[in-house]
Short mmCIF file of C-alpha atoms and ligand atoms in Angstrom, two decimals:
data_model
loop_
_atom_site.label_atom_id
_atom_site.label_comp_id
_atom_site.label_asym_id
_atom_site.label_seq_id
_atom_site.Cartn_x
_atom_site.Cartn_y
_atom_site.Cartn_z
CA MET A 70 -48.40 7.87 5.81
CA THR A 71 -45.75 10.52 6.46
CA TYR A 72 -43.04 9.81 8.96
CA THR A 73 -42.83 12.40 11.72
CA PRO A 74 -39.66 12.23 13.74
CA CYS A 75 -40.10 12.29 17.52
CA GLN A 76 -43.88 12.30 17.52
CA GLY A 77 -44.48 13.15 21.15
CA PRO A 78 -43.02 13.54 24.57
CA LEU A 79 -40.52 10.88 25.60
CA GLU A 80 -41.83 10.23 29.09
CA ASN A 81 -42.90 6.72 30.04
CA ALA A 82 -45.85 7.24 32.36
CA THR A 83 -46.12 3.65 33.55
CA GLN A 84 -42.52 2.48 33.82
CA LYS A 85 -39.28 3.77 35.25
CA ARG A 86 -36.52 4.12 32.67
CA VAL A 87 -32.95 3.05 33.42
CA LEU A 88 -29.89 3.79 31.30
CA VAL A 89 -27.45 0.87 31.50
CA ILE A 90 -23.89 1.73 30.46
CA ASN A 91 -22.13 -1.60 30.08
CA ASP A 92 -20.45 -3.86 27.54
CA LEU A 93 -22.08 -6.39 25.25
CA SER A 94 -20.15 -9.61 25.74
CA CYS A 95 -22.06 -11.66 23.21
CA PHE A 96 -21.28 -15.04 24.74
CA GLY A 97 -20.57 -15.57 28.41
CA LYS A 98 -23.61 -14.35 30.36
CA CYS A 99 -22.54 -11.07 31.88
CA SER A 100 -23.00 -7.29 31.56
CA LEU A 101 -25.79 -6.12 29.16
CA ILE A 102 -26.82 -9.68 28.33
CA VAL A 103 -27.80 -9.96 32.00
CA SER A 104 -28.91 -6.40 32.79
CA LEU A 105 -31.52 -5.96 30.07
CA PRO A 106 -33.64 -9.04 30.88
CA VAL A 107 -33.22 -8.54 34.63
CA LEU A 108 -34.53 -4.99 34.42
CA ALA A 109 -37.34 -6.11 32.11
CA ALA A 110 -38.34 -8.75 34.68
CA CYS A 111 -38.47 -5.98 37.28
CA GLY A 112 -40.94 -4.12 35.05
CA VAL A 113 -38.46 -1.41 34.16
CA GLU A 114 -37.63 0.09 30.74
CA ALA A 115 -33.91 -0.56 30.18
CA VAL A 116 -31.96 1.53 27.64
CA PRO A 117 -28.50 0.15 26.79
CA LEU A 118 -25.43 2.22 26.02
CA PRO A 119 -22.80 -0.35 24.94
CA THR A 120 -19.27 0.50 25.99
CA ALA A 121 -17.68 -2.29 23.95
CA ILE A 122 -18.67 -5.30 21.91
CA LEU A 123 -16.81 -8.49 22.73
CA SER A 124 -17.06 -12.01 21.40
CA THR A 125 -16.95 -13.28 25.01
CA HIS A 126 -16.11 -11.81 28.39
CA THR A 127 -12.41 -11.62 29.20
CA GLY A 128 -12.38 -14.21 31.95
CA GLY A 129 -11.65 -17.66 30.66
CA PHE A 130 -11.57 -17.58 26.87
CA PRO A 131 -8.31 -17.12 24.93
CA SER A 132 -7.97 -13.80 23.02
CA PRO A 133 -11.56 -12.51 22.84
CA TYR A 134 -12.45 -10.07 20.06
CA ILE A 135 -13.06 -6.64 21.58
CA SER A 136 -14.16 -3.41 19.95
CA SER A 137 -14.44 -0.31 22.09
CA MET A 138 -17.56 1.77 21.43
CA THR A 139 -16.31 5.18 22.59
CA ALA A 140 -17.12 6.96 19.30
CA ALA A 141 -20.56 5.33 19.11
CA MET A 142 -21.24 6.30 22.73
CA GLN A 143 -20.45 9.93 21.93
CA GLY A 144 -22.77 9.89 18.91
CA ILE A 145 -25.60 8.21 20.82
CA PHE A 146 -25.16 10.62 23.73
CA ALA A 147 -25.35 13.63 21.37
CA HIS A 148 -28.53 12.33 19.73
CA TRP A 149 -30.24 11.59 23.05
CA ARG A 150 -29.33 15.07 24.24
CA ALA A 151 -30.89 16.53 21.08
CA ILE A 152 -34.17 14.64 21.56
CA GLY A 153 -34.31 15.43 25.29
CA LEU A 154 -34.29 11.88 26.63
CA ARG A 155 -34.53 11.55 30.44
CA PHE A 156 -33.81 8.65 32.80
CA ASP A 157 -34.97 7.73 36.29
CA ALA A 158 -31.68 5.95 36.97
CA ILE A 159 -28.27 5.60 35.35
CA TYR A 160 -26.26 2.48 36.10
CA SER A 161 -22.69 2.10 34.84
CA GLY A 162 -20.62 -1.10 34.78
CA TYR A 163 -17.74 -2.26 32.56
CA LEU A 164 -16.09 0.71 30.86
CA CYS A 165 -13.24 0.69 28.33
CA GLY A 166 -10.65 3.11 29.63
CA GLU A 167 -10.38 6.47 31.34
CA GLU A 168 -11.90 8.38 28.42
CA GLN A 169 -15.13 6.44 28.92
CA ILE A 170 -15.14 7.24 32.63
CA ALA A 171 -15.04 10.94 31.69
CA LEU A 172 -17.86 10.35 29.22
CA VAL A 173 -20.01 8.70 31.90
CA GLU A 174 -19.43 11.77 34.08
CA HIS A 175 -20.74 13.94 31.22
CA ILE A 176 -23.72 11.65 30.87
CA PHE A 177 -24.41 12.05 34.61
CA ASP A 178 -24.19 15.85 34.19
CA GLU A 179 -26.47 15.91 31.19
CA PHE A 180 -29.09 13.28 31.98
CA SER A 181 -29.59 13.50 35.71
CA ASP A 182 -31.29 15.83 38.11
CA GLU A 183 -32.06 15.55 41.83
CA HIS A 184 -34.53 12.70 41.11
CA THR A 185 -32.13 10.50 39.13
CA LEU A 186 -30.53 7.54 40.90
CA LEU A 187 -26.87 7.05 39.98
CA VAL A 188 -25.43 3.58 40.50
CA VAL A 189 -21.79 2.80 39.76
CA ASP A 190 -20.52 -0.76 39.67
CA PRO A 191 -16.75 -0.10 39.37
CA VAL A 192 -16.09 -3.25 37.32
CA MET A 193 -12.33 -3.80 36.99
CA GLY A 194 -11.25 -6.97 38.75
CA ASP A 195 -11.92 -10.00 40.92
CA GLY A 196 -10.05 -12.66 42.86
CA GLY A 197 -7.43 -10.10 43.95
CA LYS A 198 -6.51 -9.17 40.36
CA LEU A 199 -7.42 -6.57 37.76
CA TYR A 200 -9.24 -7.88 34.68
CA SER A 201 -7.12 -7.76 31.53
CA GLY A 202 -7.05 -4.27 30.00
CA PHE A 203 -7.25 -2.41 33.33
CA ASP A 204 -4.44 -0.79 35.32
CA ALA A 205 -3.80 1.20 38.48
CA ALA A 206 -4.41 4.53 36.68
CA TYR A 207 -7.88 3.32 35.68
CA ALA A 208 -8.60 2.31 39.28
CA ALA A 209 -7.51 5.75 40.49
CA ARG A 210 -9.73 7.47 37.89
CA MET A 211 -12.65 5.25 38.87
CA ARG A 212 -12.57 6.81 42.37
CA HIS A 213 -13.84 10.06 40.88
CA LEU A 214 -16.78 8.36 39.20
CA CYS A 215 -17.63 6.55 42.43
CA ALA A 216 -17.71 9.92 44.19
CA ARG A 217 -20.51 10.99 41.83
CA ALA A 218 -22.75 7.97 42.53
CA HIS A 219 -25.54 7.50 45.06
CA ILE A 220 -24.72 3.81 45.40
CA ILE A 221 -21.55 1.90 44.52
CA THR A 222 -21.35 -1.91 44.34
CA PRO A 223 -17.69 -2.99 44.26
CA ASN A 224 -16.59 -6.54 44.94
CA LEU A 225 -13.82 -7.06 47.47
CA THR A 226 -11.03 -6.76 44.89
CA GLU A 227 -12.47 -3.56 43.40
CA ALA A 228 -13.08 -2.10 46.86
CA ALA A 229 -9.46 -2.77 47.80
CA LEU A 230 -8.22 -1.16 44.56
CA LEU A 231 -10.37 1.91 45.18
CA THR A 232 -9.21 2.43 48.75
CA GLY A 233 -5.62 1.17 48.80
CA HIS A 234 -6.37 -1.84 51.02
CA ASP A 235 -4.69 -5.18 50.33
CA ALA A 236 -7.45 -7.40 48.92
CA HIS A 237 -5.85 -10.49 50.46
CA ALA A 238 -5.84 -8.94 53.94
CA VAL A 239 -9.50 -7.91 54.11
CA ILE A 240 -10.59 -11.27 55.44
CA ASP A 241 -12.45 -10.67 58.69
CA ALA A 242 -15.33 -8.49 59.86
CA PRO A 243 -13.23 -5.66 61.38
CA ALA A 244 -11.09 -5.36 58.23
CA GLN A 245 -14.20 -5.40 56.02
CA TYR A 246 -15.94 -2.78 58.17
CA ALA A 247 -12.83 -0.58 57.88
CA LEU A 248 -12.98 -1.09 54.12
CA LEU A 249 -16.65 -0.03 54.07
CA HIS A 250 -15.72 3.07 56.02
CA ASP A 251 -13.05 3.99 53.47
CA LEU A 252 -15.43 3.29 50.58
CA LEU A 253 -17.98 5.70 52.06
CA ALA A 254 -15.20 8.28 52.34
CA LEU A 255 -14.88 8.19 48.53
CA GLY A 256 -18.13 10.19 48.46
CA ALA A 257 -21.09 7.98 47.50
CA PRO A 258 -23.63 8.03 50.36
CA ALA A 259 -24.34 4.27 50.12
CA VAL A 260 -22.00 1.36 49.56
CA ILE A 261 -22.64 -2.33 48.93
CA LEU A 262 -19.59 -4.56 49.15
CA THR A 263 -20.04 -7.88 47.36
CA GLY A 264 -18.06 -11.11 47.57
CA ALA A 265 -16.91 -10.42 51.14
CA THR A 266 -15.42 -13.80 52.05
CA ARG A 267 -14.66 -14.80 55.66
CA PRO A 268 -12.48 -17.53 57.21
CA ASP A 269 -15.64 -19.29 58.48
CA GLY A 270 -16.34 -20.37 54.89
CA THR A 271 -19.02 -17.78 54.18
CA VAL A 272 -19.30 -15.00 51.64
CA GLY A 273 -21.64 -12.07 51.75
CA TYR A 274 -22.98 -8.69 50.85
CA LEU A 275 -22.31 -5.81 53.22
CA TYR A 276 -24.47 -2.73 52.84
CA THR A 277 -23.95 0.53 54.66
CA ASP A 278 -24.81 4.18 54.22
CA ARG A 279 -24.08 7.44 55.98
CA ASP A 280 -27.01 7.02 58.39
CA ARG A 281 -26.44 3.43 59.52
CA THR A 282 -24.58 2.58 62.69
CA GLU A 283 -24.08 -1.05 61.61
CA PRO A 284 -23.89 -2.55 58.14
CA LEU A 285 -26.52 -4.96 56.89
CA GLU A 286 -24.86 -8.34 56.29
CA ILE A 287 -26.28 -11.07 54.12
CA ARG A 288 -24.12 -14.19 54.20
CA HIS A 289 -24.22 -17.64 52.63
CA ASP A 290 -21.85 -20.55 52.15
CA TYR A 291 -18.79 -19.69 50.09
CA ILE A 292 -18.73 -21.17 46.61
CA ASP A 293 -15.22 -21.93 45.45
CA LYS A 294 -15.84 -21.09 41.83
CA MET A 295 -15.44 -17.93 39.75
CA LEU A 296 -18.87 -17.27 38.22
CA HIS A 297 -18.95 -14.44 35.70
CA GLY A 298 -22.00 -12.22 35.77
CA CYS A 299 -22.81 -12.41 39.50
CA GLY A 300 -21.91 -8.76 40.07
CA ASP A 301 -23.91 -7.69 37.01
CA ALA A 302 -26.92 -9.74 38.10
CA PHE A 303 -26.79 -8.29 41.60
CA ALA A 304 -26.37 -4.64 40.51
CA SER A 305 -29.06 -4.94 37.82
CA ALA A 306 -31.56 -6.51 40.23
CA LEU A 307 -30.69 -3.86 42.79
CA CYS A 308 -31.46 -1.06 40.29
CA GLY A 309 -34.68 -2.79 39.25
CA ALA A 310 -35.79 -3.30 42.84
CA LEU A 311 -35.07 0.34 43.68
CA MET A 312 -37.06 1.40 40.62
CA GLN A 313 -39.93 -0.73 41.95
CA GLY A 314 -39.94 1.69 44.89
CA ARG A 315 -38.34 -0.61 47.46
CA ALA A 316 -36.26 0.76 50.30
CA THR A 317 -32.54 0.17 49.77
CA GLU A 318 -32.28 -2.54 52.45
CA ASP A 319 -35.20 -4.42 50.92
CA ALA A 320 -33.66 -4.01 47.44
CA VAL A 321 -30.32 -5.39 48.66
CA ARG A 322 -32.11 -8.44 50.10
CA LEU A 323 -34.07 -9.06 46.90
CA ALA A 324 -30.99 -8.64 44.68
CA SER A 325 -28.98 -11.04 46.84
CA ASP A 326 -31.82 -13.62 46.95
CA TYR A 327 -32.05 -13.41 43.17
CA THR A 328 -28.29 -13.74 42.62
CA LEU A 329 -28.05 -16.65 45.02
CA ALA A 330 -30.89 -18.49 43.27
CA CYS A 331 -28.99 -18.07 39.98
CA ILE A 332 -25.71 -19.23 41.55
CA ARG A 333 -27.40 -22.38 42.91
CA ALA A 334 -28.92 -23.15 39.52
CA THR A 335 -25.52 -22.67 37.86
CA LEU A 336 -23.80 -24.98 40.32
CA ALA A 337 -26.49 -27.59 39.78
CA ASP A 338 -25.35 -27.64 36.15
CA ALA A 339 -21.60 -27.74 36.94
CA PRO A 340 -19.14 -28.33 35.40
CA ALA A 341 -20.99 -27.88 32.09
CA HIS A 342 -22.09 -24.32 32.72
CA TRP A 343 -18.69 -22.90 33.75
CA TYR A 344 -18.65 -19.77 31.60
CA GLY A 345 -21.26 -17.62 33.29
CA LEU A 346 -24.22 -17.27 35.60
CA LYS A 347 -27.58 -18.87 34.86
CA PHE A 348 -29.19 -15.49 35.34
CA GLU A 349 -32.50 -16.69 33.91
CA ALA A 350 -33.04 -19.09 36.79
CA GLY A 351 -34.06 -16.70 39.58
CA MET A 352 -35.90 -14.19 37.47
CA SER A 353 -39.39 -14.98 38.72
CA LEU A 354 -38.34 -13.54 42.10
CA LEU A 355 -38.03 -10.11 40.48
CA VAL A 356 -41.34 -9.95 38.65
CA PRO A 357 -43.82 -7.63 40.36
CA GLU A 358 -46.89 -9.46 41.66
CA GLN A 359 -49.63 -9.79 39.09
CA ARG A 360 -53.03 -8.42 40.05
O1 PXL B 525 -18.92 -9.41 34.71
C1 PXL B 525 -17.83 -8.60 34.69
C2 PXL B 525 -17.33 -8.43 33.28
C3 PXL B 525 -18.00 -7.59 32.42
N1 PXL B 525 -17.59 -7.40 31.16
C4 PXL B 525 -16.50 -8.05 30.69
C5 PXL B 525 -15.78 -8.91 31.51
C6 PXL B 525 -16.20 -9.11 32.83
C7 PXL B 525 -15.45 -10.02 33.70
O2 PXL B 525 -14.54 -10.69 33.33
O3 PXL B 525 -14.71 -9.54 31.01
C8 PXL B 525 -16.08 -7.83 29.27
#
C-alpha cells in the first residue's frame, strides 16, 4: 500500500474542532491535561498546541522542570497552515512570554474567520499574585490578546492586572461590576470573571456582555483552598458547551456546575488530593445525551 499524504479534505463533518493553546504540565491536573478530556466529553475534537512542557504546574512544587515550546509552536503552525487546517474555536490559556502572545495573535489571524470562536483565558496569576515567570509587561501585553477575543475568562487577580484595579479591593458587588465594565472596555464583547469572592463568604462567576444590562451571577460557598486547574476546567467546559450549540448563559451555567462538582469531589478527598482538581469527577455532566 502506498502512503498518500493528506488523503482528503480536513473537515470533520460530525464534530466541532477546537484548537487548545495551553501548556502540558505532566503532573498536577491543569491546562492541557484537563482541557483535552473535558472537550472530548463534550463531544468535541480537541487539537492541542503545547506552549510549554513542565514536570508539574508552578504552584506548589519546588523548582519544576519547564521547557518552552515556542520553536515547536512555530513549526506546527507552519505545517497546519500548509495543510489548510481549520478550527471552529481557538482557546488560549497559559503562554510562555510575550513572544507567544504575538504568535497566538498570528494564529488567530491565520486560522479564524467570522465563524471561529476565540476564547482567551489570560492565565497569569491568582490569589492577588502573578504566577512565577510572569511580570507586569506580560500583563500589559495580554490586554492586546484579550482585545482580539470574543470571550475572556480572567479570575479576579488576572482581571485586576488587566485593568489596573487593586485585586485586594475588588471585594463587593459594586467594585466587581466596575471591574467587569473595565474588562469589557478592553475590547472582547463578552467577559466571564471567575473566583469573585465576597465578604458574605461566597465566591462566584460573573458573566456579562455588551448587550446585558445586568451580569449573570452564579455563586456558591467560598472554599478556602487554592485548587489548581479550576480555571482550566471552567474555560474548557465553556468552550465545549458553546461548541455543543448552547447559548452563552447556558454554557456558563453548565461550565460552573461541572467545575463545582469537581471541586466538591476534590475536597471530599482532602488533604490527600491537594495538588489539583479532580476534573474527572463531574465529566458525566458534559456528555451529550445519548439517543
Ligand atoms: O492552571 C493554571 C496553570 C496553568 N499552567 C501552569 C501553571 C498554572 C498555575 O499555577 O503553573 C504551568
